[in-house]
CSV table of C-alpha atoms and ligand atoms in Angstrom, one decimal:
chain,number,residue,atom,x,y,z
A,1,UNK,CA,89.4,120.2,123.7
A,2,UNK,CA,92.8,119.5,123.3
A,3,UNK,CA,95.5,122.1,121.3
A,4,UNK,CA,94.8,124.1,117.9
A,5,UNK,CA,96.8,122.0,115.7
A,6,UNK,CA,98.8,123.7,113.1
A,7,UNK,CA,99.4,122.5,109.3
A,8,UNK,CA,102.5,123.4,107.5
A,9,UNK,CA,103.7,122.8,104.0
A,10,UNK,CA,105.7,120.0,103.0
A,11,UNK,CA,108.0,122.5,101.6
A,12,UNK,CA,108.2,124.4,104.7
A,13,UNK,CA,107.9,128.0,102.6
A,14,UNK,CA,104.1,128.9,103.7
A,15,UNK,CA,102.7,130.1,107.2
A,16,UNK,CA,101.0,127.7,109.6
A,17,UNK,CA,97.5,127.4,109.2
A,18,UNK,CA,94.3,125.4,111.0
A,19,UNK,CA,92.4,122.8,109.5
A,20,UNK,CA,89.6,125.2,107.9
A,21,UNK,CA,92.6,127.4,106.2
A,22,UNK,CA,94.0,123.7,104.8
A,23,UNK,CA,90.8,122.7,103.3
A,24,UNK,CA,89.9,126.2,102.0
A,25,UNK,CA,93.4,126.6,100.1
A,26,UNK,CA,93.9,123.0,98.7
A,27,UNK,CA,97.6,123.1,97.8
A,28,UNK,CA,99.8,125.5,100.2
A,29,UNK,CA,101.2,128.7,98.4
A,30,UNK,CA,104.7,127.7,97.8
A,31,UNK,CA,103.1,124.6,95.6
A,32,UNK,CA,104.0,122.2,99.1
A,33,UNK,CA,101.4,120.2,100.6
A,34,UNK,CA,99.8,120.8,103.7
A,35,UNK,CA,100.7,118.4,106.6
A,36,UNK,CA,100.1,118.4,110.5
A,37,UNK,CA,102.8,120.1,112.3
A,38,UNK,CA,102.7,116.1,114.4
A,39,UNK,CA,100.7,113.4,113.9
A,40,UNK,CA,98.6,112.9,117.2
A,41,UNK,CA,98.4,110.0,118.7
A,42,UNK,CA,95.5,107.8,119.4
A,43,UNK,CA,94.5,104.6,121.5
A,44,UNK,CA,92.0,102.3,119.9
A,45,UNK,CA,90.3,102.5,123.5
A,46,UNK,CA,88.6,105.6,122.6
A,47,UNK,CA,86.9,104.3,119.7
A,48,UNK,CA,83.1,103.6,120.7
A,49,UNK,CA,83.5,99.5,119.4
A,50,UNK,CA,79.5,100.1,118.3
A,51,UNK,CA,80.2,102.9,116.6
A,52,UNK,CA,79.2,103.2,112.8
A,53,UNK,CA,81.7,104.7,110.4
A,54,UNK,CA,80.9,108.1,110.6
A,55,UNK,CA,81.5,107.3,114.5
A,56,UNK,CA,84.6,106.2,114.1
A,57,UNK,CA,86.1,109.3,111.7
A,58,UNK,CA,84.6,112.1,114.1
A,59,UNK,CA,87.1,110.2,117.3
A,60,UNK,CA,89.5,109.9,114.6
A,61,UNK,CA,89.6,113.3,113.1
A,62,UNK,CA,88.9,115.7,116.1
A,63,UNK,CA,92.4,115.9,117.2
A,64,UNK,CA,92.9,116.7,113.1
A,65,UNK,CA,90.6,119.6,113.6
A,66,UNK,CA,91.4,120.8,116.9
A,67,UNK,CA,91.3,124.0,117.8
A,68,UNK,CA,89.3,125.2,114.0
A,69,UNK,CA,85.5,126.3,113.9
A,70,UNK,CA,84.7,123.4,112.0
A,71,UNK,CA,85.7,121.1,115.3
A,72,UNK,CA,82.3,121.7,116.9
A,73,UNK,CA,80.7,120.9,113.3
A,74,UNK,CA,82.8,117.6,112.8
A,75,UNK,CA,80.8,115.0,114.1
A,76,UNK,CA,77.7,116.6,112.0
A,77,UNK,CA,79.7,116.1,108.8
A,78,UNK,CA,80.9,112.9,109.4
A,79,UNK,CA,77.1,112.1,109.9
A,80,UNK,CA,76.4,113.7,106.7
A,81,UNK,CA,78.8,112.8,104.3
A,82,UNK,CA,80.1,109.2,105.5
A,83,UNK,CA,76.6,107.8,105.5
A,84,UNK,CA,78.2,104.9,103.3
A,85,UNK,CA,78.8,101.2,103.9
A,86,UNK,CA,82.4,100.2,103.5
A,87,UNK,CA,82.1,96.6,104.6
A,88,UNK,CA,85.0,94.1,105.2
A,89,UNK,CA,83.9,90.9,104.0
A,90,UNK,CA,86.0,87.9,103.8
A,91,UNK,CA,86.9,86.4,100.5
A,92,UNK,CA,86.2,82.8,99.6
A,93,UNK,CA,89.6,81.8,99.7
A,94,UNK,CA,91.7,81.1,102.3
A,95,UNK,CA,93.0,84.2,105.3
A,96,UNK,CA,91.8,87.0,103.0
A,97,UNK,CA,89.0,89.8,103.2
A,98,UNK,CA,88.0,92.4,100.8
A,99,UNK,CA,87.5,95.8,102.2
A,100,UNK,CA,84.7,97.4,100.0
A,101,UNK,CA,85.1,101.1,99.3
A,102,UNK,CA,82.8,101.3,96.2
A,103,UNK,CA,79.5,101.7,97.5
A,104,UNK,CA,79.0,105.5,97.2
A,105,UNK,CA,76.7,107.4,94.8
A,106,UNK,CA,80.0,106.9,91.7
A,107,UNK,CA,81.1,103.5,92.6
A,108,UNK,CA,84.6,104.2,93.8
A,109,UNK,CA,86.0,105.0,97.1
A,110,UNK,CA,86.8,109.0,95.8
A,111,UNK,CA,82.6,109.1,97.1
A,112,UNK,CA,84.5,109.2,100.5
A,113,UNK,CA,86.9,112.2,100.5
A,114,UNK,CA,84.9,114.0,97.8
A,115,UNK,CA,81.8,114.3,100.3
A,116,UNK,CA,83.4,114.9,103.1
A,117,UNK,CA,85.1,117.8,101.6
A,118,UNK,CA,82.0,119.2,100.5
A,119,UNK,CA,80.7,118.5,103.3
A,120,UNK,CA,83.2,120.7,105.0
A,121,UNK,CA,83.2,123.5,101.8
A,122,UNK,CA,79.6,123.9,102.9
A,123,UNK,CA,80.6,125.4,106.2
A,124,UNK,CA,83.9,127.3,105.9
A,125,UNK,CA,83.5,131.2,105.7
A,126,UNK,CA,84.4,132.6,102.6
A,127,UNK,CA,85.1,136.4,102.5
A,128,UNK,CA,84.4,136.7,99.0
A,129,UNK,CA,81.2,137.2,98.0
A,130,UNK,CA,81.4,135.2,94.2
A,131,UNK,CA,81.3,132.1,93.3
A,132,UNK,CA,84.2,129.2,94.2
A,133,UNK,CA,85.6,127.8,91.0
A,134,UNK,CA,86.2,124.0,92.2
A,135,UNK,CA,88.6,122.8,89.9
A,136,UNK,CA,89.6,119.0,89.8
A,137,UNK,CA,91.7,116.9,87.5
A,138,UNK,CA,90.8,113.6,87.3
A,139,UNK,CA,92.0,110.1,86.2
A,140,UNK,CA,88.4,109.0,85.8
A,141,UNK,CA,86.7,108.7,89.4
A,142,UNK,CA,87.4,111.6,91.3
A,143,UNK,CA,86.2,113.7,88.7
A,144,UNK,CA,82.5,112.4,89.2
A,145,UNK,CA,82.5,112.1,93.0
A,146,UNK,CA,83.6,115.7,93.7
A,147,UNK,CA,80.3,116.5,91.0
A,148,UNK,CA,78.3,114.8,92.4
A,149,UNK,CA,79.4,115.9,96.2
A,150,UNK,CA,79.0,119.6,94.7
A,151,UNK,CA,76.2,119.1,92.2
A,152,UNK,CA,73.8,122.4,92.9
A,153,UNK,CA,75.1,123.6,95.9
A,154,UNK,CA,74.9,127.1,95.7
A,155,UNK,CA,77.9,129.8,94.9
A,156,UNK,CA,80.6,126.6,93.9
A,157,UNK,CA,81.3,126.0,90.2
A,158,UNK,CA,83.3,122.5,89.7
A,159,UNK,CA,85.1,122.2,86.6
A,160,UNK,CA,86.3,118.6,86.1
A,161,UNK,CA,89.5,118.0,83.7
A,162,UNK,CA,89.8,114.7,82.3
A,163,UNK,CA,92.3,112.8,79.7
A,164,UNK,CA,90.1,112.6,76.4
A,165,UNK,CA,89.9,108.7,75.6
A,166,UNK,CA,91.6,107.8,79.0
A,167,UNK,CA,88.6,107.1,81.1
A,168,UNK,CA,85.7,104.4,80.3
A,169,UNK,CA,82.9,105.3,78.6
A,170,UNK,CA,81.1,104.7,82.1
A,171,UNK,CA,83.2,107.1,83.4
A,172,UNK,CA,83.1,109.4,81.0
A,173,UNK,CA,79.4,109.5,80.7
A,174,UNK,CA,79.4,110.1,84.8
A,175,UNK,CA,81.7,112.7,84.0
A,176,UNK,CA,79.5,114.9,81.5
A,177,UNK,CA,76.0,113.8,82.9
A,178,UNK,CA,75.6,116.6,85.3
A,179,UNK,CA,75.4,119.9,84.1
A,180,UNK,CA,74.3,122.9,86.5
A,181,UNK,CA,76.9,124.0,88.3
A,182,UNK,CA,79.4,121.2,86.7
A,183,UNK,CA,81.8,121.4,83.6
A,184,UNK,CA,83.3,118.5,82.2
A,185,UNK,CA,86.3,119.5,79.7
A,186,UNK,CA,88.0,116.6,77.7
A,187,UNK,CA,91.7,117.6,77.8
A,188,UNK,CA,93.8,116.1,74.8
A,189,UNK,CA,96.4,114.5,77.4
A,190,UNK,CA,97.1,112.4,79.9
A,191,UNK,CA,96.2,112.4,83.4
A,192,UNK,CA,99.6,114.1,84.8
A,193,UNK,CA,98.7,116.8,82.1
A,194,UNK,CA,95.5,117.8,83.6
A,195,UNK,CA,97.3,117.8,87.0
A,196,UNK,CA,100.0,119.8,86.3
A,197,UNK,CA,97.0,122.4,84.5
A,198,UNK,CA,95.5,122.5,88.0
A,199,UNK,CA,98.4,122.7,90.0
A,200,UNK,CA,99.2,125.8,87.4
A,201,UNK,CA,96.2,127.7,87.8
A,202,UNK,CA,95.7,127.3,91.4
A,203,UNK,CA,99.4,129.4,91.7
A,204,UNK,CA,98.5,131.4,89.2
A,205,UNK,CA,98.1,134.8,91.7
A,206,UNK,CA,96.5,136.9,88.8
A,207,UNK,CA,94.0,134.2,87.7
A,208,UNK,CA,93.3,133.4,91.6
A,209,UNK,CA,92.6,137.5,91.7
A,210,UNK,CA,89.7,137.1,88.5
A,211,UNK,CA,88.3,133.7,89.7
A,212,UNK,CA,88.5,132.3,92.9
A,213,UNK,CA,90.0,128.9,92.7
A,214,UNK,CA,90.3,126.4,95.0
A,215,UNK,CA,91.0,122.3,94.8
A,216,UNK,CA,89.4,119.0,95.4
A,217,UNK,CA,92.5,116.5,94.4
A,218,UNK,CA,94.0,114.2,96.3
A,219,UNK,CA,96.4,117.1,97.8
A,220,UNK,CA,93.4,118.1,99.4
A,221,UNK,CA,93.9,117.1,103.6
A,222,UNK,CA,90.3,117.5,103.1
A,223,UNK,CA,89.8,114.0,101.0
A,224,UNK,CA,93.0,112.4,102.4
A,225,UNK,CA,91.8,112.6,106.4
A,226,UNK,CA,88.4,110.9,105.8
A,227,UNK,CA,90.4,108.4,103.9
A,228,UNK,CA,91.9,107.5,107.1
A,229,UNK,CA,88.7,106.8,108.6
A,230,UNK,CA,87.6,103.1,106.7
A,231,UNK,CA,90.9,102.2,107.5
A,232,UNK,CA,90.8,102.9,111.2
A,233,UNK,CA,87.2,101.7,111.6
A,234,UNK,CA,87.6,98.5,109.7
A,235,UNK,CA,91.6,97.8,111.5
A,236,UNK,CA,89.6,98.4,114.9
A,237,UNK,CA,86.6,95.9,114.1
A,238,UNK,CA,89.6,93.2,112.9
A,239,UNK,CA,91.9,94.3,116.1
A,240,UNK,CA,88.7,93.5,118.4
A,241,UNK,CA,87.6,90.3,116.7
A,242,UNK,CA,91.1,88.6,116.2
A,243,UNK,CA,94.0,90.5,118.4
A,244,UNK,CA,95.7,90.9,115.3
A,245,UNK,CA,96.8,94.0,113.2
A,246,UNK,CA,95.3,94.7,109.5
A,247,UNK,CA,97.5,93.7,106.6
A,248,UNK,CA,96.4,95.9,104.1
A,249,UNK,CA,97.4,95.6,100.0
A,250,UNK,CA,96.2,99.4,98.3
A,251,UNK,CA,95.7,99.4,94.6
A,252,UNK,CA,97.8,102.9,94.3
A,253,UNK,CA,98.1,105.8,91.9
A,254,UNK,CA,98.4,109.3,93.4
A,255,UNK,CA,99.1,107.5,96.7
A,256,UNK,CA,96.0,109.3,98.6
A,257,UNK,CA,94.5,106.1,99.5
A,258,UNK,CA,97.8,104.8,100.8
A,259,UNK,CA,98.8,107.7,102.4
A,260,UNK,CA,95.6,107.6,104.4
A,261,UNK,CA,96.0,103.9,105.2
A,262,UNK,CA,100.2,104.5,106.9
A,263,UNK,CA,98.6,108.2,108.4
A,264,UNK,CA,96.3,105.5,110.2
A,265,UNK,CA,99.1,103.3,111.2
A,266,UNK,CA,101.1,106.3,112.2
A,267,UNK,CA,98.4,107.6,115.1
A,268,UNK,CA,98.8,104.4,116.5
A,269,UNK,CA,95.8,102.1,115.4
A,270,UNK,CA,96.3,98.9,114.2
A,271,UNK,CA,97.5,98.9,111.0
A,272,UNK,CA,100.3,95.7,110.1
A,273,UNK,CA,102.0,95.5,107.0
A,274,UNK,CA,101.0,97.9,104.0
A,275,UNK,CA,101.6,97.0,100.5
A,276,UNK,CA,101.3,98.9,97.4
A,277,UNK,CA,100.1,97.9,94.2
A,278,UNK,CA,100.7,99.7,91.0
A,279,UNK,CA,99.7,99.3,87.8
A,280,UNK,CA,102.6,99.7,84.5
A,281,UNK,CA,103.1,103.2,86.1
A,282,UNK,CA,106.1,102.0,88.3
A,283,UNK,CA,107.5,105.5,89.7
A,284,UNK,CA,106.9,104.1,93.0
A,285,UNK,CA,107.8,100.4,92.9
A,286,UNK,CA,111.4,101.3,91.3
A,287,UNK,CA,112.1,103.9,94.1
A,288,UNK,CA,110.8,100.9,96.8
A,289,UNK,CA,113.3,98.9,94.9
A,290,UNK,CA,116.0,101.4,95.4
A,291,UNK,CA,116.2,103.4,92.4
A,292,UNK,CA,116.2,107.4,92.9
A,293,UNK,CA,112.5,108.8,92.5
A,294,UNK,CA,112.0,109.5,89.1
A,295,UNK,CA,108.4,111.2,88.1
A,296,UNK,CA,108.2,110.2,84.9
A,297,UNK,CA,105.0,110.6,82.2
A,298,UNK,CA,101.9,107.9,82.8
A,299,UNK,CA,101.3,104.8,80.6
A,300,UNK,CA,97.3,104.2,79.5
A,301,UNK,CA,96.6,100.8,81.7
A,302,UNK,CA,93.8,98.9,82.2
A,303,UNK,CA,93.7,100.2,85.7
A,304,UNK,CA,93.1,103.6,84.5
A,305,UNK,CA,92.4,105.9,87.4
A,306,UNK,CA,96.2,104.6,89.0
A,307,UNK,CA,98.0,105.8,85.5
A,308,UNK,CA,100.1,108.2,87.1
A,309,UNK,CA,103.8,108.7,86.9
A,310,UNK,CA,104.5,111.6,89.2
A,311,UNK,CA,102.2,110.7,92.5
A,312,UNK,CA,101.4,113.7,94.0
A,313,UNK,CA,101.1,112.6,97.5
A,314,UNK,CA,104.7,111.5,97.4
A,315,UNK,CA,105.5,114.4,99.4
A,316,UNK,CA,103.5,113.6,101.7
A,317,UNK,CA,105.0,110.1,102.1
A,318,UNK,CA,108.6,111.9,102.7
A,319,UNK,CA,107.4,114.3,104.6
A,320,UNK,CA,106.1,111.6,106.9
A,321,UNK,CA,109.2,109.4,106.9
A,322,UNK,CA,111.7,111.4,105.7
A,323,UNK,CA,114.5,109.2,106.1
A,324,UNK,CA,114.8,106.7,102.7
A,325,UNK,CA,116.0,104.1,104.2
A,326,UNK,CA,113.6,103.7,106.7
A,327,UNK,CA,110.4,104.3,104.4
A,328,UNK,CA,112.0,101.8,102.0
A,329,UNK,CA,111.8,99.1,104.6
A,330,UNK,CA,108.4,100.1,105.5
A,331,UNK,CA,106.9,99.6,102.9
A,332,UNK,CA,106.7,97.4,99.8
A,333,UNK,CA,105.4,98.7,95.9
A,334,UNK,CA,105.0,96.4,92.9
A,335,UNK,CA,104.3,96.8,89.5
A,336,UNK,CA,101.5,94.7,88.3
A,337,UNK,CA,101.0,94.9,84.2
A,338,UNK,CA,97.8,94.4,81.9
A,339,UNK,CA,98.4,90.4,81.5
A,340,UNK,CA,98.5,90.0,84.8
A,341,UNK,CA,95.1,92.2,85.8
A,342,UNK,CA,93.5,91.0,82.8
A,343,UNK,CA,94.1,87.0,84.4
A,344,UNK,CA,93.5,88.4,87.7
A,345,UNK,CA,90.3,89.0,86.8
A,346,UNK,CA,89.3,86.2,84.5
A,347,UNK,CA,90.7,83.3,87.1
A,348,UNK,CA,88.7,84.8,90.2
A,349,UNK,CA,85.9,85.0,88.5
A,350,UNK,CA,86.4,81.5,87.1
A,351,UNK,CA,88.2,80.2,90.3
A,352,UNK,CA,86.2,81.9,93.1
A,353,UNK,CA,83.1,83.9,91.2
A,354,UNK,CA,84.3,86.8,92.8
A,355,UNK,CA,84.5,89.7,90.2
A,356,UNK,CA,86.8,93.0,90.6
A,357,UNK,CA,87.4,95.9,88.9
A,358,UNK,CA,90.9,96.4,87.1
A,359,UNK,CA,92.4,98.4,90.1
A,360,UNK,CA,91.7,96.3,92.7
A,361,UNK,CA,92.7,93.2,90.8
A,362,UNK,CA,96.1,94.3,90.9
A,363,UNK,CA,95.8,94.3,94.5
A,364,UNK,CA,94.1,90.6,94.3
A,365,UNK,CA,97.4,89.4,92.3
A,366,UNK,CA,100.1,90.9,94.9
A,367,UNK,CA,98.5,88.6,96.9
A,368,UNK,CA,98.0,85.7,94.9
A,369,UNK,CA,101.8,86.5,94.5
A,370,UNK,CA,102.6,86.5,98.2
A,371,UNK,CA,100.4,83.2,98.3
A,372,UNK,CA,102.7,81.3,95.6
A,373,UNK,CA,105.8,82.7,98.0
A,374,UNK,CA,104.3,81.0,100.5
A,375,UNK,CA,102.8,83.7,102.7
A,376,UNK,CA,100.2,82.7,105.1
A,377,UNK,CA,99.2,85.5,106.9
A,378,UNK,CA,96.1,87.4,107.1
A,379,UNK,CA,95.6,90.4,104.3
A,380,UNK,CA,93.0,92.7,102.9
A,381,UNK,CA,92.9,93.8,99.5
A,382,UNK,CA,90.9,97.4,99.3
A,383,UNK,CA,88.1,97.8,96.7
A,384,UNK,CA,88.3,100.9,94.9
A,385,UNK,CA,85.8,100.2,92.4
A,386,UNK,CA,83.1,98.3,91.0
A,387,UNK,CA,83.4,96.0,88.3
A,388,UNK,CA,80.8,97.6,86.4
A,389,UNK,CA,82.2,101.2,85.8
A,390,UNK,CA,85.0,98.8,83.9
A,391,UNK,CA,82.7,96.7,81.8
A,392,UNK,CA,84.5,96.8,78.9
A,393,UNK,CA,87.3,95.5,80.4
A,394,UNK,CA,85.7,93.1,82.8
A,395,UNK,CA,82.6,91.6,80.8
A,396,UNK,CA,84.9,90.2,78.1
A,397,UNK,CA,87.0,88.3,80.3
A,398,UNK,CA,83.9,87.2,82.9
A,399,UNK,CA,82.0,86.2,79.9
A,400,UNK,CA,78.7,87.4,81.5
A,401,UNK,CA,77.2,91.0,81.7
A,402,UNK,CA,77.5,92.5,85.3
A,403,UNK,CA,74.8,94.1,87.3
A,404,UNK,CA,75.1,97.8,87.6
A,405,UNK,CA,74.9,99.4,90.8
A,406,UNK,CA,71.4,101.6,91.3
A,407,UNK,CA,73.0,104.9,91.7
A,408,UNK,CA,75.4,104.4,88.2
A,409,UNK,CA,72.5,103.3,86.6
A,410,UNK,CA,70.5,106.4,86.8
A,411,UNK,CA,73.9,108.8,86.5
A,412,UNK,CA,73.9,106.5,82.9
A,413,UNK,CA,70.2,107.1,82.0
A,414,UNK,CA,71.0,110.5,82.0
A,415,UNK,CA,72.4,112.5,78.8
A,416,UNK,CA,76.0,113.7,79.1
A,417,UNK,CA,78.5,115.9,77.6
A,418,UNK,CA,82.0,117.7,77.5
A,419,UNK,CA,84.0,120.5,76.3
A,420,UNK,CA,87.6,119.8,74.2
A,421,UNK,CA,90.7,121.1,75.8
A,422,UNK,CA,94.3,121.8,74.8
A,423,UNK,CA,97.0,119.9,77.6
A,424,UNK,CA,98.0,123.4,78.0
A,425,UNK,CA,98.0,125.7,80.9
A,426,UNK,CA,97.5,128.6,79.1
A,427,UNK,CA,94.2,127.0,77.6
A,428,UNK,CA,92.9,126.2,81.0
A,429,UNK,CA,93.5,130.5,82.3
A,430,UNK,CA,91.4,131.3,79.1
A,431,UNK,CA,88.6,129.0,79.5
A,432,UNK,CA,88.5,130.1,82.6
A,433,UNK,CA,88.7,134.0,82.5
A,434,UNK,CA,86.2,133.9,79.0
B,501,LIG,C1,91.8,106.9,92.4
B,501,LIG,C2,91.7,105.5,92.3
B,501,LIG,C3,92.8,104.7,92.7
B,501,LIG,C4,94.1,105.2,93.1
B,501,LIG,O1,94.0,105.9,94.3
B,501,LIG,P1,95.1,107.0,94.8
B,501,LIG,O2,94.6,107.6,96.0
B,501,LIG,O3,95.3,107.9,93.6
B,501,LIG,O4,96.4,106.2,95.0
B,501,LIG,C5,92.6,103.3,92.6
B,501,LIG,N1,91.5,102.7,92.2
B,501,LIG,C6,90.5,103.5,91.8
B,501,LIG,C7,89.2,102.8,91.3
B,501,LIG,C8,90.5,104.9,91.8
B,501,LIG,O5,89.5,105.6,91.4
């Protein structure tokens, strides 16, 4: 086993911890992020070229948890909680696939990080005896995979915050339709609201004193590293078949996805070029385009779970190429407005009968963009979501009803409800501490 690797903040204010500290504390305690002291460095030779998913993530991840308890219980959690197909399957149209994250229990590729986290959760020590208040703010999706991950596992509370009228009524109804151990609160704000009502809390020393807090947002390395593993296992499979690198366009918001998808080109797998795509939100395509960074509040989109305007994981980003000219020619962002999701969607379905959700049809048009530039090269476009948690979106412009996945149809069989919330921090402490 090679050397305990440390993880630091991004702000570089809180001590060194392993892996199982990381995961346990969610966001470091000067408010950075936590990020590996060095990436490692892999060689795609070590990857078993049989292996399944969860095969791939436990070569992927052991130098991530070197040197932490959890090392010896990694390749039993990636068994247990990345069980899930994330096929890449070619399009219909010319040089293109489709890499499929959305076929989880929710329907979105937050099923991946969110179960792996618990999965982890499950066996870190805790030294207090009461129960672990998981709290998550959500932009629709993450919010039911981290309930669902959690749903009755003993000792752990989740308590999902969401923006009131911001999510799809499929969403929402995932949102409420667990009960047990799982709140849903309807927060009347926007997205960045809820996450700055998270972020507060979970620095809030007095609160963290009465109820012990922790995180399951994207901050979390817990969801971010397993991120890394479709990425690396699909980029492998493409690298053995066709001696070529993955191209990969990433319908982005927060930047966890991304982020997982440059970690992977980072350790030395075979990742090419990496796009982002954005919805209205454009924080991030400006500052690709060389304005300053400027966080800004989010814009209601079509795309809802990307309407963010102050990505959290952009720390992360610098962090990892801190040097802004040389992220800037890295990477490409773009800014991809309702119009053009809304014919996205309608002319593939027309076009190609291939059907996406909002978010991954901005992804579809940067391509369709590059393709009118001339482009030829090979690309994927990642799936975050399936159609049908968007059908009110979708439907109109398909002009047929969509066929709901198995495991959203029994989530919407079931009642569902949630609690109203003030956007303010101070109503978060006392709904918690009542
Ligand atoms: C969360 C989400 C995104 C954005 O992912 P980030 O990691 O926040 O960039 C995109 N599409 C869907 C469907 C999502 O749920």
């Amino acid at each position: 086993m090679s050397e305990t690797i440390h993880y630091h903040s991004t702000r570089g204010g809180s001590p060194a911890v392993t892996i199982g500290q990381a995961i346990t504390a969610g966001l470091a305690p000067d408010g950075g992020l936590y990020v590996p002291e060095a990436l490692p460095q892999l060689d795609p030779a070590a990857f078993d070229p049989h292996g399944t998913l969860a095969d791939s993530a436990a070569t992927l991840l052991a130098p991530f948890f070197a040197g932490d308890a959890l090392a010896a219980e990694l390749p039993a959690i990636c068994a247990e909680a990345l069980d899930l197909h994330t096929p890449l399957r070619p399009l219909a149209y010319g040089n293109a696939n489709v890499l499929e994250l959305f076929h989880g229990p929710t329907a979105a590729f937050k099923d991946v990080g969110a179960r792996f986290l618990a999965a982890c959760m499950r066996r870190l020590p805790r030294a207090d005896a009461r129960p672990l208040t998981i709290l998550v703010a959500t932009s629709g999706d993450t919010g039911a995979a981290v309930a669902a991950a959690f749903h009755r596992q003993p000792n752990v509370r989740v308590v999902i915050l969401y923006p009131d009228g911001l999510v799809s009524p499929r969403q929402a109804h995932q949102l409420g339709c667990f009960g047990d151990n799982v709140a849903a609160l309807r927060v009347a704000g926007r997205f960045d609201d809820c996450q700055r009502m998270v972020k507060a809390a979970l620095n809030d020393a007095g609160l963290q004193a009465a109820v012990p807090l922790s995180s399951a947002n994207s901050i979390s390395l817990g969801r971010l590293l397993p991120q890394m593993s479709y990425y690396a296992h699909a980029a492998l499979g493409w690298w053995r078949g066709h001696g070529t690198p993955l191209n990969v366009i990433v319908p982005t918001g927060n930047l966890g996805n991304a982020m997982a998808c440059l970690w992977v080109r980072a350790i030395g797998l075979p990742i090419g070029e990496v796009q982002l795509a954005c919805n209205a939100n454009a924080t991030l395509p400006e500052f690709f385009s060389g304005a300053d960074y400027r966080p800004r509040d989010a814009v209601a989109t079509l795309a809802n779970a990307m309407d963010v305007g102050a990505p959290s994981n952009f720390e992360r980003l610098r962090w990892t190429f801190p040097d802004p000219a040389m992220l800037r020619a890295l990477l490409q962002a773009h800014s991809v407005d309702d119009t053009a999701i809304r014919h996205t969607i309608a002319h593939h379905a027309r076009d190609h009968d291939e059907v996406f959700c909002p978010h991954t049809a901005t992804a579809v048009h940067r391509l369709d963009r590059l393709r009118a530039a001339g482009d030829t090269a090979d690309w994927t476009v990642v799936a975050t979501a399936h159609p049908a948690k968007f059908e009110g979106v979708v439907e109109p412009l398909i002009g047929h009803p969509l066929a709901v996945p198995a495991a959203l149809a029994s989530m919407l069989a079931r009642s569902a409800s949630a609690e109203p919330l003030a956007a303010t921090d101070a109503a978060l402490h006392d709904w918690l501490t009542r």
